[in-house]
Short mmCIF file of C-alpha atoms and ligand atoms in Angstrom, two decimals:
data_model
loop_
_atom_site.label_atom_id
_atom_site.label_comp_id
_atom_site.label_asym_id
_atom_site.label_seq_id
_atom_site.Cartn_x
_atom_site.Cartn_y
_atom_site.Cartn_z
CA ALA A 1 -102.09 -118.78 75.89
CA THR A 2 -100.37 -115.58 76.23
CA ALA A 3 -101.34 -112.87 73.99
CA GLN A 4 -103.54 -110.56 75.40
CA ILE A 5 -105.06 -109.59 71.76
CA GLY A 6 -104.84 -110.55 68.59
CA VAL A 7 -104.74 -109.37 64.83
CA THR A 8 -105.74 -111.53 61.74
CA GLY A 9 -105.81 -109.73 58.66
CA LEU A 10 -101.86 -107.82 58.44
CA ALA A 11 -102.49 -105.68 55.37
CA VAL A 12 -100.99 -102.24 56.35
CA MET A 13 -104.14 -100.94 58.76
CA GLY A 14 -103.72 -104.53 60.54
CA ARG A 15 -100.01 -104.25 60.89
CA ASN A 16 -100.12 -100.89 62.29
CA LEU A 17 -102.67 -101.36 64.68
CA ALA A 18 -100.89 -104.82 65.74
CA ARG A 19 -97.53 -102.75 65.96
CA ASN A 20 -99.15 -99.74 67.90
CA LEU A 21 -100.53 -102.50 70.16
CA ALA A 22 -96.97 -104.14 70.71
CA ARG A 23 -95.25 -100.42 71.23
CA HIS A 24 -97.75 -99.85 74.07
CA GLY A 25 -96.57 -103.18 75.90
CA PHE A 26 -99.14 -105.84 74.65
CA THR A 27 -98.39 -109.01 73.81
CA VAL A 28 -100.19 -109.39 70.28
CA ALA A 29 -101.10 -112.12 68.74
CA VAL A 30 -100.40 -111.90 64.81
CA HIS A 31 -101.75 -114.13 61.71
CA ASN A 32 -102.49 -113.55 58.44
CA ARG A 33 -104.23 -115.73 55.82
CA SER A 34 -100.86 -115.92 53.68
CA PRO A 35 -97.95 -116.18 56.35
CA GLU A 36 -95.40 -114.24 54.04
CA ARG A 37 -96.61 -110.88 55.62
CA THR A 38 -96.92 -112.32 59.38
CA ARG A 39 -93.19 -113.05 58.41
CA SER A 40 -92.32 -109.83 57.05
CA LEU A 41 -93.90 -107.69 60.05
CA ILE A 42 -92.00 -110.15 61.96
CA ALA A 43 -88.99 -109.62 60.62
CA GLU A 44 -89.03 -106.00 59.88
CA HIS A 45 -90.70 -104.68 63.65
CA GLY A 46 -90.76 -108.04 65.82
CA GLY A 47 -88.06 -105.92 67.66
CA GLU A 48 -90.95 -103.09 68.77
CA GLY A 49 -92.77 -105.62 71.23
CA ALA A 50 -93.94 -108.77 72.06
CA PHE A 51 -95.82 -110.31 69.06
CA VAL A 52 -96.50 -114.13 68.85
CA PRO A 53 -96.86 -115.08 65.19
CA SER A 54 -99.04 -118.14 64.19
CA GLU A 55 -99.35 -119.29 60.61
CA SER A 56 -102.89 -121.30 61.23
CA MET A 57 -105.58 -119.48 62.70
CA ALA A 58 -105.83 -122.54 65.23
CA ASP A 59 -102.55 -121.66 66.73
CA PHE A 60 -103.14 -117.74 66.62
CA VAL A 61 -106.46 -118.77 68.71
CA ALA A 62 -104.69 -120.99 70.75
CA SER A 63 -102.22 -118.19 71.68
CA LEU A 64 -104.87 -115.74 73.15
CA GLU A 65 -105.33 -115.60 76.62
CA ARG A 66 -109.08 -115.69 77.67
CA PRO A 67 -111.64 -114.59 77.15
CA ARG A 68 -109.74 -114.15 73.81
CA ALA A 69 -110.14 -110.78 71.93
CA VAL A 70 -109.42 -111.07 68.52
CA ILE A 71 -108.78 -107.93 65.98
CA VAL A 72 -109.95 -108.89 62.32
CA MET A 73 -108.75 -106.51 59.99
CA VAL A 74 -109.65 -107.48 56.35
CA LYS A 75 -111.79 -106.36 53.92
CA ALA A 76 -115.36 -105.53 54.26
CA GLY A 77 -118.27 -107.73 53.41
CA GLY A 78 -117.29 -111.59 52.08
CA PRO A 79 -114.14 -111.26 53.48
CA THR A 80 -115.20 -110.73 57.01
CA ASP A 81 -117.67 -112.94 57.13
CA ALA A 82 -115.14 -115.56 55.83
CA VAL A 83 -113.08 -115.17 58.44
CA ILE A 84 -115.51 -114.71 61.60
CA ASP A 85 -117.07 -118.26 60.02
CA GLU A 86 -113.30 -119.74 60.46
CA LEU A 87 -113.09 -118.38 63.95
CA MET A 88 -116.29 -119.44 65.14
CA PRO A 89 -115.55 -122.71 65.50
CA LEU A 90 -112.45 -121.95 67.37
CA LEU A 91 -113.57 -119.92 70.07
CA GLU A 92 -115.80 -120.04 73.06
CA ALA A 93 -118.35 -118.31 75.14
CA GLY A 94 -117.19 -115.22 76.18
CA ASP A 95 -114.34 -114.48 73.38
CA ILE A 96 -114.68 -111.12 71.93
CA VAL A 97 -114.33 -110.32 68.01
CA VAL A 98 -113.64 -106.89 67.10
CA ASP A 99 -114.09 -105.74 63.22
CA CYS A 100 -112.14 -102.56 62.81
CA GLY A 101 -113.02 -102.33 59.19
CA ASN A 102 -115.55 -100.14 57.38
CA ALA A 103 -118.60 -102.82 57.56
CA HIS A 104 -121.93 -101.19 57.09
CA PHE A 105 -123.47 -100.99 60.67
CA ALA A 106 -126.23 -103.24 59.28
CA ASP A 107 -124.00 -106.07 58.63
CA THR A 108 -122.49 -105.52 62.03
CA ARG A 109 -125.78 -105.73 63.59
CA ARG A 110 -126.53 -109.35 61.44
CA ARG A 111 -123.02 -110.41 62.97
CA GLU A 112 -123.41 -109.32 65.93
CA GLU A 113 -126.80 -110.98 66.46
CA ALA A 114 -125.09 -114.09 65.26
CA LEU A 115 -122.17 -114.21 67.62
CA ARG A 116 -124.34 -113.43 70.87
CA GLY A 117 -126.28 -116.51 69.49
CA HIS A 118 -122.89 -118.84 70.51
CA GLY A 119 -122.62 -116.72 73.50
CA LEU A 120 -120.06 -114.73 71.95
CA HIS A 121 -119.19 -110.87 71.74
CA PHE A 122 -119.03 -109.03 68.61
CA VAL A 123 -117.72 -105.52 68.22
CA GLY A 124 -117.95 -103.54 65.32
CA THR A 125 -115.47 -101.25 65.67
CA GLY A 126 -114.93 -97.55 63.84
CA VAL A 127 -111.36 -96.75 63.70
CA SER A 128 -110.46 -93.72 61.60
CA GLY A 129 -106.92 -91.78 60.93
CA GLY A 130 -105.50 -94.05 58.18
CA GLU A 131 -102.20 -95.88 57.93
CA GLU A 132 -100.41 -93.36 60.24
CA GLY A 133 -103.12 -92.79 62.73
CA ALA A 134 -103.43 -96.60 63.24
CA LEU A 135 -99.25 -96.84 64.17
CA HIS A 136 -99.59 -93.77 65.97
CA GLY A 137 -102.89 -93.19 67.77
CA PRO A 138 -105.91 -93.28 65.70
CA SER A 139 -109.78 -92.67 66.61
CA ILE A 140 -111.25 -95.67 67.58
CA MET A 141 -115.24 -96.10 68.01
CA PRO A 142 -116.20 -99.43 69.05
CA GLY A 143 -119.49 -100.91 69.52
CA GLY A 144 -121.13 -103.71 71.38
CA SER A 145 -121.47 -105.00 74.57
CA ASP A 146 -120.73 -103.29 77.99
CA GLU A 147 -119.14 -106.40 79.00
CA SER A 148 -116.57 -106.44 75.61
CA TYR A 149 -115.43 -103.03 76.58
CA ARG A 150 -114.49 -103.78 79.96
CA LYS A 151 -111.95 -105.82 78.11
CA LEU A 152 -110.98 -103.90 75.20
CA GLY A 153 -111.32 -100.20 76.62
CA PRO A 154 -107.70 -100.34 79.05
CA ILE A 155 -106.25 -101.44 75.76
CA PHE A 156 -107.87 -99.23 72.65
CA GLU A 157 -107.61 -96.19 75.10
CA ARG A 158 -104.12 -96.58 75.59
CA ILE A 159 -103.41 -97.16 71.84
CA ALA A 160 -105.85 -94.27 70.83
CA ALA A 161 -104.92 -90.44 70.42
CA GLN A 162 -104.58 -88.91 73.19
CA VAL A 163 -105.95 -84.98 73.53
CA GLU A 164 -105.22 -83.43 76.57
CA GLY A 165 -104.87 -86.34 78.28
CA THR A 166 -108.44 -87.73 77.50
CA PRO A 167 -108.01 -90.94 74.84
CA CYS A 168 -109.94 -90.47 71.57
CA CYS A 169 -111.72 -93.68 72.51
CA ARG A 170 -115.12 -94.61 74.18
CA HIS A 171 -117.61 -96.95 74.22
CA ILE A 172 -120.03 -95.92 71.86
CA GLY A 173 -123.03 -98.28 72.78
CA PRO A 174 -124.15 -101.60 71.54
CA ASP A 175 -124.15 -103.83 68.51
CA GLY A 176 -123.39 -101.42 65.03
CA SER A 177 -123.33 -98.32 66.85
CA GLY A 178 -119.31 -98.04 66.65
CA HIS A 179 -119.79 -98.47 62.61
CA PHE A 180 -122.26 -96.40 62.18
CA VAL A 181 -120.48 -93.34 63.96
CA LYS A 182 -117.83 -94.28 61.73
CA MET A 183 -119.81 -94.18 58.46
CA VAL A 184 -121.28 -90.63 59.60
CA HIS A 185 -117.86 -89.83 60.41
CA ASN A 186 -116.84 -90.41 56.75
CA GLY A 187 -119.95 -88.61 55.26
CA ILE A 188 -118.45 -85.92 57.13
CA GLU A 189 -115.31 -86.11 55.78
CA TYR A 190 -116.63 -86.09 51.94
CA ALA A 191 -118.87 -82.71 53.19
CA ASP A 192 -115.43 -81.25 54.40
CA MET A 193 -113.56 -82.25 51.67
CA GLN A 194 -115.70 -81.11 48.99
CA LEU A 195 -115.78 -77.96 50.98
CA ILE A 196 -112.63 -77.44 51.40
CA ALA A 197 -112.19 -78.19 47.36
CA GLU A 198 -114.81 -75.47 46.67
CA ALA A 199 -113.00 -72.94 48.41
CA TYR A 200 -109.87 -73.72 46.51
CA ASP A 201 -111.75 -73.89 43.44
CA LEU A 202 -113.06 -70.23 44.23
CA LEU A 203 -110.20 -68.58 45.18
CA ARG A 204 -108.76 -70.08 42.12
CA ALA A 205 -111.23 -68.84 40.26
CA GLY A 206 -111.76 -65.47 41.70
CA LEU A 207 -107.80 -64.41 42.52
CA SER A 208 -106.51 -66.01 39.01
CA ALA A 209 -104.27 -67.40 42.44
CA SER A 210 -101.98 -70.32 41.43
CA PRO A 211 -102.37 -73.45 43.37
CA ALA A 212 -99.25 -72.53 45.62
CA GLU A 213 -100.24 -69.11 46.02
CA ILE A 214 -103.61 -70.72 47.44
CA ALA A 215 -101.67 -72.97 49.26
CA GLU A 216 -100.52 -70.10 51.86
CA ILE A 217 -104.13 -68.93 52.28
CA PHE A 218 -104.86 -72.60 53.50
CA ARG A 219 -101.85 -72.37 55.73
CA GLU A 220 -102.45 -69.16 57.02
CA TRP A 221 -106.46 -70.40 57.84
CA ASN A 222 -105.16 -73.26 59.35
CA THR A 223 -103.76 -70.95 62.58
CA GLY A 224 -107.36 -69.78 62.79
CA GLU A 225 -110.66 -71.23 63.96
CA LEU A 226 -110.29 -73.50 60.89
CA GLU A 227 -107.46 -75.42 61.93
CA SER A 228 -107.69 -78.88 61.12
CA PHE A 229 -106.32 -82.10 59.63
CA LEU A 230 -108.07 -81.63 56.34
CA ILE A 231 -106.86 -77.52 55.92
CA GLU A 232 -103.23 -78.75 56.68
CA ILE A 233 -103.50 -81.39 54.28
CA THR A 234 -104.56 -79.11 52.14
CA ALA A 235 -101.90 -76.65 51.51
CA ASP A 236 -99.31 -79.66 51.82
CA VAL A 237 -101.05 -81.06 48.37
CA LEU A 238 -101.53 -78.00 46.73
CA ALA A 239 -97.91 -76.83 47.22
CA HIS A 240 -96.23 -79.84 46.10
CA THR A 241 -94.67 -79.53 42.31
CA ASP A 242 -95.03 -83.08 39.90
CA ALA A 243 -91.61 -84.06 39.13
CA ALA A 244 -92.04 -85.18 36.29
CA THR A 245 -93.52 -82.07 34.63
CA GLY A 246 -92.65 -79.64 36.74
CA ARG A 247 -96.27 -78.50 36.99
CA PRO A 248 -98.51 -78.18 39.82
CA PHE A 249 -99.22 -81.73 41.15
CA VAL A 250 -102.68 -80.80 41.63
CA ASP A 251 -102.89 -79.95 37.85
CA VAL A 252 -102.03 -83.20 36.65
CA VAL A 253 -104.44 -85.41 38.81
CA LEU A 254 -107.60 -86.71 36.58
CA ASP A 255 -110.34 -84.71 38.05
CA GLN A 256 -112.60 -87.48 39.15
CA ALA A 257 -112.96 -88.40 42.60
CA GLU A 258 -113.42 -92.08 43.53
CA GLN A 259 -115.03 -93.39 46.81
CA LYS A 260 -115.15 -96.67 47.93
CA GLY A 261 -118.83 -96.52 50.03
CA THR A 262 -118.87 -94.94 53.20
CA GLY A 263 -120.42 -91.65 52.03
CA ARG A 264 -122.94 -93.51 49.90
CA TRP A 265 -123.83 -95.54 52.94
CA THR A 266 -124.36 -92.35 55.16
CA VAL A 267 -126.70 -90.67 52.44
CA GLN A 268 -128.55 -93.63 51.75
CA SER A 269 -129.06 -94.27 55.96
CA ALA A 270 -130.15 -90.54 56.27
CA LEU A 271 -132.72 -90.89 53.52
CA ASP A 272 -133.77 -93.76 55.44
CA LEU A 273 -133.89 -91.81 58.86
CA GLY A 274 -135.26 -88.75 57.32
CA ILE A 275 -132.42 -86.18 58.09
CA PRO A 276 -131.41 -83.83 55.52
CA ILE A 277 -127.74 -84.43 55.72
CA THR A 278 -127.61 -81.94 52.15
CA ALA A 279 -124.09 -80.90 52.39
CA ILE A 280 -122.75 -84.76 52.22
CA ALA A 281 -125.33 -85.79 49.71
CA GLU A 282 -124.18 -82.73 47.42
CA ALA A 283 -120.30 -83.71 48.73
CA THR A 284 -121.21 -87.27 47.22
CA PHE A 285 -122.69 -86.46 44.24
CA ALA A 286 -120.51 -84.30 43.17
CA ARG A 287 -117.87 -86.78 43.40
CA SER A 288 -120.46 -89.27 41.06
CA LEU A 289 -120.68 -86.03 38.72
CA SER A 290 -116.76 -85.70 38.24
CA GLY A 291 -116.84 -89.50 37.71
CA HIS A 292 -119.09 -89.16 34.55
CA ALA A 293 -116.67 -88.06 32.03
CA ASP A 294 -118.93 -88.54 28.46
CA GLN A 295 -121.28 -86.62 29.91
CA ARG A 296 -119.02 -83.83 31.14
CA ALA A 297 -117.39 -84.02 27.51
CA ALA A 298 -120.65 -83.69 26.11
CA ALA A 299 -121.78 -80.74 28.00
CA ARG A 300 -118.65 -79.05 27.61
CA ARG A 301 -118.97 -79.36 24.00
CA ALA A 302 -122.65 -78.25 24.16
CA PHE A 303 -122.33 -74.79 26.40
CA THR A 304 -119.22 -73.36 25.11
CA GLU A 305 -120.06 -70.03 26.06
CA ALA A 306 -121.97 -70.58 29.23
CA GLY A 307 -119.33 -69.58 31.26
CA GLY A 308 -119.30 -66.50 33.17
CA THR A 309 -117.10 -64.16 34.32
CA PHE A 310 -116.08 -63.56 37.96
CA PRO A 311 -116.68 -59.90 39.13
CA GLY A 312 -113.36 -58.02 40.24
CA VAL A 313 -112.84 -58.81 43.75
CA ASP A 314 -110.43 -57.03 46.29
CA ARG A 315 -108.03 -59.87 47.48
CA GLU A 316 -108.64 -59.80 50.78
CA THR A 317 -112.10 -59.25 50.79
CA PHE A 318 -112.48 -62.08 48.81
CA VAL A 319 -109.98 -64.54 50.80
CA GLU A 320 -112.64 -63.79 53.96
CA ASP A 321 -115.51 -63.63 52.23
CA VAL A 322 -114.73 -67.58 51.45
CA ARG A 323 -112.99 -68.03 54.51
CA ARG A 324 -116.10 -67.20 56.11
CA ALA A 325 -118.40 -69.50 54.18
CA LEU A 326 -116.52 -72.30 54.12
CA LEU A 327 -116.40 -71.74 58.33
CA ALA A 328 -120.69 -71.62 57.74
CA SER A 329 -120.60 -74.54 55.47
CA LYS A 330 -118.94 -76.77 57.37
CA ILE A 331 -120.62 -76.29 60.91
CA VAL A 332 -123.72 -77.07 58.70
CA ALA A 333 -122.18 -80.21 57.41
CA TYR A 334 -121.40 -80.98 60.70
CA ALA A 335 -124.69 -80.05 62.30
CA GLN A 336 -126.03 -82.56 59.57
CA GLY A 337 -123.80 -85.05 60.34
CA PHE A 338 -124.71 -84.96 64.06
CA ASP A 339 -128.39 -84.97 63.54
CA HIS A 340 -127.80 -87.93 62.06
CA ILE A 341 -126.13 -89.82 64.80
CA ARG A 342 -128.89 -88.88 66.92
CA ALA A 343 -131.34 -90.37 64.68
CA GLY A 344 -129.86 -93.37 63.97
CA SER A 345 -129.40 -93.59 67.87
CA ARG A 346 -133.03 -93.16 68.56
CA GLU A 347 -133.70 -95.33 65.76
CA TYR A 348 -131.55 -98.09 67.03
CA ASP A 349 -131.88 -97.44 70.90
CA TRP A 350 -128.46 -97.24 70.87
CA GLY A 351 -128.01 -94.07 73.26
CA ILE A 352 -124.93 -92.28 71.83
CA ASP A 353 -123.43 -89.21 73.76
CA LEU A 354 -123.29 -86.69 70.74
CA GLY A 355 -120.56 -84.84 73.08
CA GLY A 356 -118.93 -87.90 73.67
CA THR A 357 -118.67 -88.65 69.97
CA ALA A 358 -117.21 -85.34 69.28
CA THR A 359 -114.37 -85.65 72.22
CA ILE A 360 -113.39 -89.03 70.35
CA TRP A 361 -113.13 -86.99 66.87
CA ARG A 362 -110.80 -84.28 68.33
CA GLY A 363 -107.46 -86.40 67.54
CA GLY A 364 -106.59 -89.46 65.51
CA CYS A 365 -109.04 -89.26 63.14
CA ILE A 366 -109.14 -87.22 59.52
CA ILE A 367 -111.92 -85.03 60.55
CA ARG A 368 -110.00 -83.84 63.43
CA ALA A 369 -110.14 -80.20 63.97
CA ARG A 370 -109.60 -77.60 66.81
CA PHE A 371 -113.52 -77.05 66.25
CA LEU A 372 -114.68 -80.27 67.50
CA ASP A 373 -113.92 -79.06 71.07
CA ARG A 374 -116.51 -76.26 70.49
CA ILE A 375 -118.91 -79.47 69.46
CA ARG A 376 -118.49 -81.24 72.13
CA GLN A 377 -118.86 -78.29 74.71
CA ALA A 378 -122.35 -77.51 73.20
CA TYR A 379 -123.74 -81.02 73.50
CA ASP A 380 -122.27 -81.09 76.89
CA ALA A 381 -123.87 -77.55 77.97
CA GLU A 382 -127.39 -78.96 76.30
CA PRO A 383 -127.63 -82.44 75.46
CA GLU A 384 -131.06 -81.74 73.41
CA LEU A 385 -129.59 -79.14 71.35
CA PRO A 386 -131.96 -79.17 68.44
CA THR A 387 -129.55 -78.15 66.29
CA LEU A 388 -125.62 -77.63 65.98
CA LEU A 389 -126.79 -74.34 64.41
CA VAL A 390 -128.27 -72.95 67.17
CA ALA A 391 -125.30 -73.49 69.88
CA PRO A 392 -123.91 -69.90 70.70
CA TRP A 393 -120.78 -70.43 69.22
CA PHE A 394 -121.72 -71.85 66.16
CA ALA A 395 -124.68 -69.35 65.99
CA ASP A 396 -122.19 -66.44 66.50
CA ARG A 397 -120.06 -67.57 63.33
CA VAL A 398 -122.84 -68.62 61.00
CA GLY A 399 -124.60 -65.21 61.91
CA ALA A 400 -121.54 -63.27 61.36
CA GLY A 401 -120.69 -65.27 58.08
CA VAL A 402 -123.72 -64.80 56.47
CA PRO A 403 -123.35 -61.38 54.51
CA ALA A 404 -119.54 -63.03 53.02
CA TRP A 405 -121.83 -66.60 52.70
CA ARG A 406 -124.38 -65.03 50.15
CA ARG A 407 -121.92 -63.10 48.03
CA VAL A 408 -119.82 -66.47 47.64
CA VAL A 409 -122.35 -68.03 46.67
CA ALA A 410 -123.93 -65.44 44.42
CA ASP A 411 -120.49 -64.52 42.98
CA ALA A 412 -119.74 -68.51 41.93
CA ALA A 413 -123.35 -68.89 40.46
CA ARG A 414 -123.00 -65.80 38.67
CA ALA A 415 -119.27 -67.10 37.47
CA GLY A 416 -120.34 -70.42 36.70
CA VAL A 417 -118.08 -72.19 39.68
CA PRO A 418 -119.80 -75.69 40.59
CA THR A 419 -120.38 -74.61 44.47
CA PRO A 420 -122.84 -77.58 45.39
CA ALA A 421 -121.65 -77.99 49.08
CA PHE A 422 -121.28 -74.23 49.65
CA ALA A 423 -124.83 -73.65 48.11
CA SER A 424 -126.82 -76.59 49.45
CA SER A 425 -125.57 -75.48 53.10
CA LEU A 426 -126.58 -71.94 52.73
CA ALA A 427 -129.95 -73.22 51.32
CA TRP A 428 -130.37 -75.85 54.36
CA PHE A 429 -129.66 -72.73 56.67
CA ASP A 430 -132.37 -70.48 55.10
CA GLY A 431 -134.91 -73.38 55.01
CA LEU A 432 -134.36 -73.80 58.65
CA ARG A 433 -134.57 -69.79 59.37
CA ALA A 434 -137.53 -69.20 57.11
CA GLU A 435 -140.87 -68.27 59.00
CA ARG A 436 -142.98 -69.96 56.34
CA LEU A 437 -141.75 -72.58 53.71
CA PRO A 438 -143.81 -73.52 50.60
CA ALA A 439 -144.04 -76.98 51.90
CA ALA A 440 -147.53 -75.06 52.96
CA LEU A 441 -148.04 -75.19 48.89
CA ILE A 442 -146.56 -78.79 48.40
CA GLN A 443 -149.63 -80.20 51.22
CA GLY A 444 -151.81 -78.25 49.21
CA LEU A 445 -150.98 -79.83 46.12
CA ARG A 446 -150.79 -83.38 47.54
CA ASP A 447 -154.23 -82.77 48.71
CA ASN A 448 -155.70 -81.38 45.13
CA PHE A 449 -154.19 -84.23 43.21
CA GLY A 450 -154.46 -87.31 45.40
CA ALA A 451 -156.43 -86.41 48.64
CA HIS A 452 -153.61 -86.52 51.23
CA THR A 453 -154.95 -84.23 53.66
CA TYR A 454 -153.38 -81.45 55.38
CA HIS A 455 -153.41 -79.76 58.66
CA ARG A 456 -154.32 -76.17 59.18
CA VAL A 457 -152.15 -73.40 60.61
CA ASP A 458 -155.51 -72.00 63.03
CA ARG A 459 -156.84 -75.31 64.34
CA ALA A 460 -156.07 -78.83 65.10
CA GLY A 461 -157.16 -81.68 62.89
CA THR A 462 -156.54 -83.20 59.62
CA PHE A 463 -158.27 -81.51 56.67
CA HIS A 464 -159.24 -82.05 53.27
CA THR A 465 -160.34 -79.96 50.52
CA LEU A 466 -163.11 -81.13 47.76
CA TRP A 467 -161.16 -80.05 44.70
CA ALA A 468 -163.25 -81.75 42.22
CA GLY A 469 -166.78 -80.48 43.84
CA ASP A 470 -167.51 -77.45 45.73
CA ARG A 471 -163.83 -76.95 47.00
CA SER A 472 -165.96 -76.59 50.68
CA GLU A 473 -163.34 -78.11 53.62
CA VAL A 474 -164.33 -81.32 54.81
CA GLU A 475 -162.28 -83.00 58.04
CA ALA A 476 -160.79 -86.15 57.28
C1 6PG B 1 -110.52 -92.52 58.16
C2 6PG B 1 -110.65 -92.87 56.50
C3 6PG B 1 -111.00 -94.07 55.91
C4 6PG B 1 -110.65 -94.04 54.59
C5 6PG B 1 -111.83 -93.48 53.88
C6 6PG B 1 -111.97 -93.04 52.33
O1 6PG B 1 -111.09 -92.20 58.72
O2 6PG B 1 -109.30 -93.09 58.02
O3 6PG B 1 -111.96 -92.65 56.33
O4 6PG B 1 -111.60 -95.18 56.56
O5 6PG B 1 -109.74 -93.26 53.75
O6 6PG B 1 -112.76 -95.03 53.66
O7 6PG B 1 -113.08 -93.37 51.91
P1 6PG B 1 -113.53 -93.25 50.13
O8 6PG B 1 -112.32 -93.86 49.75
O9 6PG B 1 -114.88 -93.23 50.31
O10 6PG B 1 -113.04 -91.59 49.84
#
C-alpha cells in the first residue's frame, strides 16, 4: 500500500482532482467503474505525478496506506450510495470516505451517521471552481470529524487555490456542514448570475447597446469594487461572436436557464429555517420562469402592447446607476447567504466561522470576488454582526447606492424590463430598515379570522380581540 489518497470516479472533475493531487507530489490511487477512463488518465497524464491505477475496487482500496482516504467523485444521489456500499466492506475502522460531489447536506448527514456506526469517517466536501478549478486549485469546503481533517487538511490545503498565501480550504464543521456551505455558495452563485443578467438586460434596453459594447462596460467594472470571476467571464461571453451566423453568441443561445438543483435546495432549506433569501429565491424562480416556454409564448401573444419605453438616459449616468444598483443588490444577496449559513450552523450545531467561510471563497470558487475579503474582515471584526448589510464598508456602498438603485428599479418597471433580483433585493433592504412594517396588519387579520393572537407595542403579554363580540381585548 503506497498511495496517500485515492479517487474513484474519473469523469472530468475526478480526473482533474486526481491530477491536481499528483501534481502536488501526492501518490494517488485511481479507479473508475469502467477501466477505460483509468487507462486513458494514465496514458494521457501519467507523467504528471505518481498514480497507482486499479481496475477493481478491492485492488484500489488495497493500494491505499492507512488510514485510507478515498475521494468519491460520482453523481450525487443513488450513484454515490452505490459506491459507498461497494467500499464499505473493504474499509477498516478509521478510514475516511470523502464525497466531493454536490450532495444534499441531509444525505451527507445520513451517510455520515451510517458510516460513523461502522467506525468510518464520512467527509462531505464542497468543491467549487468547475473543471479548471479542480485541476489548478479549487475552493474546498470539507465537513466531517476533526480527526478526518487532521489527515485531509494538509492534502486539501496544498491543492486548493491560494490567496495571499492562505489556502482556500478550511474545516467547515461536523457532518453535513461542508455540503451545506457549498449549497449556499451555489445559491449565491445563482443570485450573482441573475443580477449580472439583469444588469446586462437593462444596459441593452436602456442604451440600445450591442453585447460587445456591454462587454466593455463589464470589463471596466471588473477593475473596481465589482471585480470578480463572474463579471470577468460575463465580458468574455458577451464579446463572443457565433462562428456559424456571425451574430453575438448571446443572441443565438436559447433563453431558457437550466439548473441541476443546488439553487432549489438552497431555497428549500431557507424556507425551513425561516431565512428570507429573497435574491437567491428570485434568481432560482427566474430560471424556472425562463423555462416555461408555452406560458411565455401565450403571454407574449396576449400582451403585445404591454412593453413600456425606457426614459431617455444619459449614458454615463445610467451605466453608473446600474453599477451601483448591481453592487447594492449583490451585497444583499451575500448578506442573505451568510444569514442562511449562520441559521444552518445554529440549527445543526455546526459552529461555522462566517469569516472563515468568506476567506476560502476568495479564490478558486465560482463566486470568487474582490469583496469577499471585505466580508471576511467584517465577520472577523464582529462575529455576531446582525447582518452584513450594516458592516461599515457594505453600509457605505449600499447607502451611497440607494438613489441609483431606486432609479434603476423604477426605470425598469416603467420600461417593462423584468428585474426580479434587483427589485426583491431593494424590497428586502426597505423591509429591514422600515420603522414600522404592515406585519402589524397581518397580525390583526390573523387574530380576526382565526384568534391567532398578537403582541402589543406598549405592554408585554399575548392578546386577542373579541372580534365577533364586543371587540374588547382579552389577555390570551
Ligand atoms: C461550482 C459550481 C458547480 C456547478 C453548479 C452548476 O461551484 O463549481 O457551482 O458546482 O457548476 O452545480 O449548477 P447549475 O447547473 O444548477 O447551474
